């Protein structure tokens, strides 16, 4: 005799049948006492899938959270993460959508690689200092500048040159070479040894003007020429001339000599001393435009200082150099002008009003700081002497050969520059 329910059919041993089937496991869903009717199950809204009402929604939500937190091996051919046919934002796995995903992912990767390569090239070619970047700097404006360095002063003809003199020259030349290569500038090292080249053998003391004229002919495409005496040292090689001066020339120079006038020159020139003065000559600042500046000169305690100065190629400068180098002026005044071509320029500035309109002055410490011992008449003037905390650009050991130790000063400032500019970034960028 058998009984039938929603579960299995069971046959007992009392039926007389020799075959006996062992009863299987009885679940709650098959239990006669707990078996819900079809109507009551449907009325609760639960599907016939073996889960209690609401269990599928609860489990599905937490399983999706678990699956998205597990590590995966991403493939460009796999569908987007956590997208399944049951998610509401699933767009299908067709060829179109897969190809679209691959294209967009590759486009993003290509954009990233392009930006990365561009950044590397920018650093290598513009920030890092190497032969390629130096050539680029020269092509992008560095070739407009020529550094003229006076070397081999006297050449050992008049006085014997010892090891210290050669050491000073070696350090000075190496300093200018490294700076010129770093920024793509031209460097012209001029031999200033004493030779019988001019009508009067002592005119070598004036040859600075002639050397500038020669260099202008050698570099016809250059615009600015920077003269540096041998006893100068560039303290901040990481600063270019453009950044330091020429990108803002109007703001770092002054045209009115009354701003700092150690020679007490009357400026503007007095009208009763000249037959005619135009409006520009009457003005203390000329036309006050940066493009009319043709000569940039610093002043020290004694007046104009030509240990470090700039000359621009122009008709104005060619005219000035011709008059400056005129042998008539030399023959008449060389016994009076102790500082040779420097005194000659001061004389021309005072007596030729047109020279004032093209001349600009620059604070001495921007291109020509002095060490202690120079300008002994004004030892405490803050406009003249080198200051480490201000990181002055150039130091000029002017007059060190007259009772001071040129080699000791050069070695001291070279070591200071190396200390101030040490580090990986300063050396390579």
JSON list of C-alpha atoms in Angstrom, two decimals, residues 5-176:
[
{"chain": "A", "resi": 5, "resn": "UNK", "atom": "CA", "xyz": [2.45, 13.37, -1.89]},
{"chain": "A", "resi": 6, "resn": "UNK", "atom": "CA", "xyz": [4.54, 16.08, -3.50]},
{"chain": "A", "resi": 7, "resn": "UNK", "atom": "CA", "xyz": [7.62, 14.03, -2.66]},
{"chain": "A", "resi": 8, "resn": "UNK", "atom": "CA", "xyz": [8.65, 10.50, -3.67]},
{"chain": "A", "resi": 9, "resn": "UNK", "atom": "CA", "xyz": [6.52, 7.33, -3.56]},
{"chain": "A", "resi": 10, "resn": "UNK", "atom": "CA", "xyz": [7.39, 4.91, -0.75]},
{"chain": "A", "resi": 11, "resn": "UNK", "atom": "CA", "xyz": [6.61, 1.18, -0.54]},
{"chain": "A", "resi": 12, "resn": "UNK", "atom": "CA", "xyz": [6.67, -0.46, 2.89]},
{"chain": "A", "resi": 13, "resn": "UNK", "atom": "CA", "xyz": [7.73, -4.02, 3.68]},
{"chain": "A", "resi": 14, "resn": "UNK", "atom": "CA", "xyz": [4.24, -4.91, 4.86]},
{"chain": "A", "resi": 15, "resn": "UNK", "atom": "CA", "xyz": [2.95, -4.94, 1.32]},
{"chain": "A", "resi": 16, "resn": "UNK", "atom": "CA", "xyz": [4.42, -8.36, 0.81]},
{"chain": "A", "resi": 17, "resn": "UNK", "atom": "CA", "xyz": [6.70, -7.20, -1.97]},
{"chain": "A", "resi": 18, "resn": "UNK", "atom": "CA", "xyz": [10.16, -8.71, -1.77]},
{"chain": "A", "resi": 19, "resn": "UNK", "atom": "CA", "xyz": [11.69, -5.53, -3.32]},
{"chain": "A", "resi": 20, "resn": "UNK", "atom": "CA", "xyz": [12.32, -2.72, -0.92]},
{"chain": "A", "resi": 21, "resn": "UNK", "atom": "CA", "xyz": [13.45, 0.81, -1.80]},
{"chain": "A", "resi": 22, "resn": "UNK", "atom": "CA", "xyz": [15.22, 2.69, 0.93]},
{"chain": "A", "resi": 23, "resn": "UNK", "atom": "CA", "xyz": [13.71, 6.04, 1.55]},
{"chain": "A", "resi": 24, "resn": "UNK", "atom": "CA", "xyz": [15.72, 9.03, 0.19]},
{"chain": "A", "resi": 25, "resn": "UNK", "atom": "CA", "xyz": [16.49, 12.19, 2.07]},
{"chain": "A", "resi": 26, "resn": "UNK", "atom": "CA", "xyz": [13.52, 14.32, 2.81]},
{"chain": "A", "resi": 27, "resn": "UNK", "atom": "CA", "xyz": [13.98, 18.09, 2.38]},
{"chain": "A", "resi": 28, "resn": "UNK", "atom": "CA", "xyz": [11.80, 20.77, 3.79]},
{"chain": "A", "resi": 29, "resn": "UNK", "atom": "CA", "xyz": [10.28, 21.29, 0.41]},
{"chain": "A", "resi": 30, "resn": "UNK", "atom": "CA", "xyz": [9.33, 17.60, 0.25]},
{"chain": "A", "resi": 31, "resn": "UNK", "atom": "CA", "xyz": [8.17, 17.32, 3.80]},
{"chain": "A", "resi": 32, "resn": "UNK", "atom": "CA", "xyz": [4.45, 16.51, 3.91]},
{"chain": "A", "resi": 33, "resn": "UNK", "atom": "CA", "xyz": [3.93, 18.76, 6.90]},
{"chain": "A", "resi": 34, "resn": "UNK", "atom": "CA", "xyz": [5.75, 21.76, 5.43]},
{"chain": "A", "resi": 35, "resn": "UNK", "atom": "CA", "xyz": [4.64, 21.46, 1.85]},
{"chain": "A", "resi": 36, "resn": "UNK", "atom": "CA", "xyz": [2.90, 24.68, 0.82]},
{"chain": "A", "resi": 37, "resn": "UNK", "atom": "CA", "xyz": [0.15, 24.65, -1.62]},
{"chain": "A", "resi": 38, "resn": "UNK", "atom": "CA", "xyz": [0.68, 25.97, -5.09]},
{"chain": "A", "resi": 39, "resn": "UNK", "atom": "CA", "xyz": [-1.70, 28.84, -4.50]},
{"chain": "A", "resi": 40, "resn": "UNK", "atom": "CA", "xyz": [-0.05, 29.98, -1.29]},
{"chain": "A", "resi": 41, "resn": "UNK", "atom": "CA", "xyz": [3.44, 29.91, -2.89]},
{"chain": "A", "resi": 42, "resn": "UNK", "atom": "CA", "xyz": [2.35, 31.94, -5.85]},
{"chain": "A", "resi": 43, "resn": "UNK", "atom": "CA", "xyz": [0.50, 34.38, -3.67]},
{"chain": "A", "resi": 44, "resn": "UNK", "atom": "CA", "xyz": [3.78, 35.21, -1.91]},
{"chain": "A", "resi": 45, "resn": "UNK", "atom": "CA", "xyz": [5.37, 36.05, -5.21]},
{"chain": "A", "resi": 46, "resn": "UNK", "atom": "CA", "xyz": [8.16, 33.42, -5.03]},
{"chain": "A", "resi": 47, "resn": "UNK", "atom": "CA", "xyz": [9.14, 31.54, -8.16]},
{"chain": "A", "resi": 48, "resn": "UNK", "atom": "CA", "xyz": [9.46, 27.78, -8.22]},
{"chain": "A", "resi": 49, "resn": "UNK", "atom": "CA", "xyz": [13.26, 27.77, -8.06]},
{"chain": "A", "resi": 50, "resn": "UNK", "atom": "CA", "xyz": [14.05, 26.31, -4.67]},
{"chain": "A", "resi": 51, "resn": "UNK", "atom": "CA", "xyz": [14.84, 29.69, -2.97]},
{"chain": "A", "resi": 52, "resn": "UNK", "atom": "CA", "xyz": [12.89, 31.36, -0.27]},
{"chain": "A", "resi": 53, "resn": "UNK", "atom": "CA", "xyz": [11.10, 34.59, -1.26]},
{"chain": "A", "resi": 54, "resn": "UNK", "atom": "CA", "xyz": [13.60, 37.49, -1.73]},
{"chain": "A", "resi": 55, "resn": "UNK", "atom": "CA", "xyz": [16.66, 35.24, -1.36]},
{"chain": "A", "resi": 56, "resn": "UNK", "atom": "CA", "xyz": [17.69, 35.49, -5.01]},
{"chain": "A", "resi": 57, "resn": "UNK", "atom": "CA", "xyz": [17.78, 39.29, -4.94]},
{"chain": "A", "resi": 58, "resn": "UNK", "atom": "CA", "xyz": [19.76, 39.35, -1.68]},
{"chain": "A", "resi": 59, "resn": "UNK", "atom": "CA", "xyz": [22.29, 36.72, -2.77]},
{"chain": "A", "resi": 60, "resn": "UNK", "atom": "CA", "xyz": [22.72, 38.15, -6.25]},
{"chain": "A", "resi": 61, "resn": "UNK", "atom": "CA", "xyz": [23.53, 41.58, -4.87]},
{"chain": "A", "resi": 62, "resn": "UNK", "atom": "CA", "xyz": [26.22, 40.31, -2.50]},
{"chain": "A", "resi": 63, "resn": "UNK", "atom": "CA", "xyz": [27.68, 37.87, -5.00]},
{"chain": "A", "resi": 64, "resn": "UNK", "atom": "CA", "xyz": [28.18, 40.69, -7.46]},
{"chain": "A", "resi": 65, "resn": "UNK", "atom": "CA", "xyz": [30.03, 42.68, -4.79]},
{"chain": "A", "resi": 66, "resn": "UNK", "atom": "CA", "xyz": [32.27, 39.70, -4.05]},
{"chain": "A", "resi": 67, "resn": "UNK", "atom": "CA", "xyz": [33.01, 39.03, -7.72]},
{"chain": "A", "resi": 68, "resn": "UNK", "atom": "CA", "xyz": [34.03, 42.60, -8.43]},
{"chain": "A", "resi": 69, "resn": "UNK", "atom": "CA", "xyz": [36.46, 42.62, -5.50]},
{"chain": "A", "resi": 70, "resn": "UNK", "atom": "CA", "xyz": [38.29, 39.47, -6.63]},
{"chain": "A", "resi": 71, "resn": "UNK", "atom": "CA", "xyz": [41.57, 39.87, -8.60]},
{"chain": "A", "resi": 72, "resn": "UNK", "atom": "CA", "xyz": [41.14, 39.38, -12.31]},
{"chain": "A", "resi": 73, "resn": "UNK", "atom": "CA", "xyz": [43.39, 39.00, -15.33]},
{"chain": "A", "resi": 74, "resn": "UNK", "atom": "CA", "xyz": [42.23, 41.80, -17.60]},
{"chain": "A", "resi": 75, "resn": "UNK", "atom": "CA", "xyz": [42.10, 41.15, -21.32]},
{"chain": "A", "resi": 76, "resn": "UNK", "atom": "CA", "xyz": [41.19, 43.65, -24.02]},
{"chain": "A", "resi": 77, "resn": "UNK", "atom": "CA", "xyz": [38.93, 40.99, -25.53]},
{"chain": "A", "resi": 78, "resn": "UNK", "atom": "CA", "xyz": [36.94, 40.46, -22.33]},
{"chain": "A", "resi": 79, "resn": "UNK", "atom": "CA", "xyz": [33.68, 42.36, -21.79]},
{"chain": "A", "resi": 80, "resn": "UNK", "atom": "CA", "xyz": [33.72, 45.34, -19.42]},
{"chain": "A", "resi": 81, "resn": "UNK", "atom": "CA", "xyz": [34.22, 44.46, -15.78]},
{"chain": "A", "resi": 82, "resn": "UNK", "atom": "CA", "xyz": [31.12, 43.38, -13.83]},
{"chain": "A", "resi": 83, "resn": "UNK", "atom": "CA", "xyz": [28.89, 43.42, -16.91]},
{"chain": "A", "resi": 84, "resn": "UNK", "atom": "CA", "xyz": [26.77, 40.27, -17.28]},
{"chain": "A", "resi": 85, "resn": "UNK", "atom": "CA", "xyz": [23.58, 39.62, -19.22]},
{"chain": "A", "resi": 86, "resn": "UNK", "atom": "CA", "xyz": [21.64, 40.19, -15.99]},
{"chain": "A", "resi": 87, "resn": "UNK", "atom": "CA", "xyz": [23.06, 43.68, -15.29]},
{"chain": "A", "resi": 88, "resn": "UNK", "atom": "CA", "xyz": [20.87, 46.52, -16.53]},
{"chain": "A", "resi": 89, "resn": "UNK", "atom": "CA", "xyz": [23.78, 48.27, -18.32]},
{"chain": "A", "resi": 90, "resn": "UNK", "atom": "CA", "xyz": [24.97, 45.20, -20.22]},
{"chain": "A", "resi": 91, "resn": "UNK", "atom": "CA", "xyz": [25.35, 46.11, -23.90]},
{"chain": "A", "resi": 92, "resn": "UNK", "atom": "CA", "xyz": [25.83, 42.68, -25.27]},
{"chain": "A", "resi": 93, "resn": "UNK", "atom": "CA", "xyz": [28.88, 40.76, -26.39]},
{"chain": "A", "resi": 94, "resn": "UNK", "atom": "CA", "xyz": [28.58, 41.26, -30.11]},
{"chain": "A", "resi": 95, "resn": "UNK", "atom": "CA", "xyz": [31.50, 41.91, -32.43]},
{"chain": "A", "resi": 96, "resn": "UNK", "atom": "CA", "xyz": [30.59, 45.58, -32.79]},
{"chain": "A", "resi": 97, "resn": "UNK", "atom": "CA", "xyz": [30.72, 46.30, -29.07]},
{"chain": "A", "resi": 98, "resn": "UNK", "atom": "CA", "xyz": [33.88, 44.26, -28.58]},
{"chain": "A", "resi": 99, "resn": "UNK", "atom": "CA", "xyz": [35.62, 46.06, -31.44]},
{"chain": "A", "resi": 100, "resn": "UNK", "atom": "CA", "xyz": [34.44, 49.40, -30.10]},
{"chain": "A", "resi": 101, "resn": "UNK", "atom": "CA", "xyz": [35.83, 48.59, -26.65]},
{"chain": "A", "resi": 102, "resn": "UNK", "atom": "CA", "xyz": [39.17, 47.52, -28.09]},
{"chain": "A", "resi": 103, "resn": "UNK", "atom": "CA", "xyz": [39.45, 50.69, -30.18]},
{"chain": "A", "resi": 104, "resn": "UNK", "atom": "CA", "xyz": [38.65, 52.98, -27.26]},
{"chain": "A", "resi": 105, "resn": "UNK", "atom": "CA", "xyz": [41.03, 51.17, -24.94]},
{"chain": "A", "resi": 106, "resn": "UNK", "atom": "CA", "xyz": [43.83, 51.28, -27.51]},
{"chain": "A", "resi": 107, "resn": "UNK", "atom": "CA", "xyz": [43.14, 54.96, -28.17]},
{"chain": "A", "resi": 108, "resn": "UNK", "atom": "CA", "xyz": [43.51, 55.71, -24.47]},
{"chain": "A", "resi": 109, "resn": "UNK", "atom": "CA", "xyz": [46.70, 53.70, -24.31]},
{"chain": "A", "resi": 110, "resn": "UNK", "atom": "CA", "xyz": [48.05, 55.47, -27.41]},
{"chain": "A", "resi": 111, "resn": "UNK", "atom": "CA", "xyz": [47.24, 58.86, -25.87]},
{"chain": "A", "resi": 112, "resn": "UNK", "atom": "CA", "xyz": [49.05, 57.92, -22.68]},
{"chain": "A", "resi": 113, "resn": "UNK", "atom": "CA", "xyz": [52.12, 56.65, -24.55]},
{"chain": "A", "resi": 114, "resn": "UNK", "atom": "CA", "xyz": [52.20, 59.78, -26.73]},
{"chain": "A", "resi": 115, "resn": "UNK", "atom": "CA", "xyz": [52.07, 62.07, -23.70]},
{"chain": "A", "resi": 116, "resn": "UNK", "atom": "CA", "xyz": [54.76, 60.04, -21.93]},
{"chain": "A", "resi": 117, "resn": "UNK", "atom": "CA", "xyz": [57.11, 60.05, -24.93]},
{"chain": "A", "resi": 118, "resn": "UNK", "atom": "CA", "xyz": [56.48, 63.77, -25.42]},
{"chain": "A", "resi": 119, "resn": "UNK", "atom": "CA", "xyz": [57.35, 64.47, -21.80]},
{"chain": "A", "resi": 120, "resn": "UNK", "atom": "CA", "xyz": [60.57, 62.45, -22.06]},
{"chain": "A", "resi": 121, "resn": "UNK", "atom": "CA", "xyz": [61.58, 64.26, -25.26]},
{"chain": "A", "resi": 122, "resn": "UNK", "atom": "CA", "xyz": [60.81, 67.66, -23.73]},
{"chain": "A", "resi": 123, "resn": "UNK", "atom": "CA", "xyz": [62.98, 66.90, -20.68]},
{"chain": "A", "resi": 124, "resn": "UNK", "atom": "CA", "xyz": [65.80, 65.50, -22.81]},
{"chain": "A", "resi": 125, "resn": "UNK", "atom": "CA", "xyz": [65.79, 68.23, -25.46]},
{"chain": "A", "resi": 126, "resn": "UNK", "atom": "CA", "xyz": [64.89, 71.33, -23.45]},
{"chain": "A", "resi": 127, "resn": "UNK", "atom": "CA", "xyz": [65.62, 70.82, -19.75]},
{"chain": "A", "resi": 128, "resn": "UNK", "atom": "CA", "xyz": [68.45, 68.30, -19.62]},
{"chain": "A", "resi": 129, "resn": "UNK", "atom": "CA", "xyz": [71.84, 69.55, -20.81]},
{"chain": "A", "resi": 130, "resn": "UNK", "atom": "CA", "xyz": [73.36, 67.35, -23.50]},
{"chain": "A", "resi": 131, "resn": "UNK", "atom": "CA", "xyz": [74.76, 67.88, -27.02]},
{"chain": "A", "resi": 132, "resn": "UNK", "atom": "CA", "xyz": [71.30, 67.63, -28.62]},
{"chain": "A", "resi": 133, "resn": "UNK", "atom": "CA", "xyz": [69.65, 70.10, -26.25]},
{"chain": "A", "resi": 134, "resn": "UNK", "atom": "CA", "xyz": [72.61, 72.46, -26.55]},
{"chain": "A", "resi": 135, "resn": "UNK", "atom": "CA", "xyz": [72.23, 72.55, -30.33]},
{"chain": "A", "resi": 136, "resn": "UNK", "atom": "CA", "xyz": [68.52, 73.20, -29.94]},
{"chain": "A", "resi": 137, "resn": "UNK", "atom": "CA", "xyz": [69.23, 76.07, -27.57]},
{"chain": "A", "resi": 138, "resn": "UNK", "atom": "CA", "xyz": [71.69, 77.51, -30.07]},
{"chain": "A", "resi": 139, "resn": "UNK", "atom": "CA", "xyz": [69.10, 77.21, -32.86]},
{"chain": "A", "resi": 140, "resn": "UNK", "atom": "CA", "xyz": [66.38, 78.77, -30.71]},
{"chain": "A", "resi": 141, "resn": "UNK", "atom": "CA", "xyz": [68.28, 81.93, -29.83]},
{"chain": "A", "resi": 142, "resn": "UNK", "atom": "CA", "xyz": [71.54, 80.93, -28.16]},
{"chain": "A", "resi": 143, "resn": "UNK", "atom": "CA", "xyz": [73.51, 81.58, -31.35]},
{"chain": "A", "resi": 144, "resn": "UNK", "atom": "CA", "xyz": [72.65, 85.28, -31.07]},
{"chain": "A", "resi": 145, "resn": "UNK", "atom": "CA", "xyz": [75.10, 85.60, -28.18]},
{"chain": "A", "resi": 146, "resn": "UNK", "atom": "CA", "xyz": [78.89, 85.54, -28.36]},
{"chain": "A", "resi": 147, "resn": "UNK", "atom": "CA", "xyz": [81.08, 85.46, -25.27]},
{"chain": "A", "resi": 148, "resn": "UNK", "atom": "CA", "xyz": [84.48, 87.11, -25.82]},
{"chain": "A", "resi": 149, "resn": "UNK", "atom": "CA", "xyz": [87.06, 86.04, -23.26]},
{"chain": "A", "resi": 150, "resn": "UNK", "atom": "CA", "xyz": [90.40, 87.81, -23.00]},
{"chain": "A", "resi": 151, "resn": "UNK", "atom": "CA", "xyz": [93.02, 85.10, -22.34]},
{"chain": "A", "resi": 152, "resn": "UNK", "atom": "CA", "xyz": [96.80, 84.91, -22.11]},
{"chain": "A", "resi": 153, "resn": "UNK", "atom": "CA", "xyz": [97.01, 88.50, -20.95]},
{"chain": "A", "resi": 154, "resn": "UNK", "atom": "CA", "xyz": [100.49, 89.68, -21.83]},
{"chain": "A", "resi": 155, "resn": "UNK", "atom": "CA", "xyz": [101.51, 86.17, -22.92]},
{"chain": "A", "resi": 156, "resn": "UNK", "atom": "CA", "xyz": [104.43, 86.20, -20.48]},
{"chain": "A", "resi": 157, "resn": "UNK", "atom": "CA", "xyz": [106.25, 88.77, -22.62]},
{"chain": "A", "resi": 158, "resn": "UNK", "atom": "CA", "xyz": [106.40, 91.66, -20.17]},
{"chain": "A", "resi": 159, "resn": "UNK", "atom": "CA", "xyz": [106.27, 89.58, -16.97]},
{"chain": "A", "resi": 160, "resn": "UNK", "atom": "CA", "xyz": [106.88, 85.91, -16.27]},
{"chain": "A", "resi": 161, "resn": "UNK", "atom": "CA", "xyz": [103.77, 83.75, -15.97]},
{"chain": "A", "resi": 162, "resn": "UNK", "atom": "CA", "xyz": [103.98, 81.26, -13.13]},
{"chain": "A", "resi": 163, "resn": "UNK", "atom": "CA", "xyz": [101.84, 78.21, -12.23]},
{"chain": "A", "resi": 164, "resn": "UNK", "atom": "CA", "xyz": [99.20, 80.32, -10.47]},
{"chain": "A", "resi": 165, "resn": "UNK", "atom": "CA", "xyz": [98.70, 82.54, -13.51]},
{"chain": "A", "resi": 166, "resn": "UNK", "atom": "CA", "xyz": [98.24, 79.49, -15.74]},
{"chain": "A", "resi": 167, "resn": "UNK", "atom": "CA", "xyz": [95.88, 77.93, -13.19]},
{"chain": "A", "resi": 168, "resn": "UNK", "atom": "CA", "xyz": [93.73, 81.09, -13.12]},
{"chain": "A", "resi": 169, "resn": "UNK", "atom": "CA", "xyz": [93.57, 81.08, -16.91]},
{"chain": "A", "resi": 170, "resn": "UNK", "atom": "CA", "xyz": [92.68, 77.38, -17.04]},
{"chain": "A", "resi": 171, "resn": "UNK", "atom": "CA", "xyz": [89.83, 77.75, -14.55]},
{"chain": "A", "resi": 172, "resn": "UNK", "atom": "CA", "xyz": [88.47, 80.87, -16.21]},
{"chain": "A", "resi": 173, "resn": "UNK", "atom": "CA", "xyz": [88.45, 79.30, -19.68]},
{"chain": "A", "resi": 174, "resn": "UNK", "atom": "CA", "xyz": [86.84, 76.08, -18.41]},
{"chain": "A", "resi": 175, "resn": "UNK", "atom": "CA", "xyz": [84.14, 78.10, -16.66]},
{"chain": "A", "resi": 176, "resn": "UNK", "atom": "CA", "xyz": [83.23, 80.04, -19.83]}
]
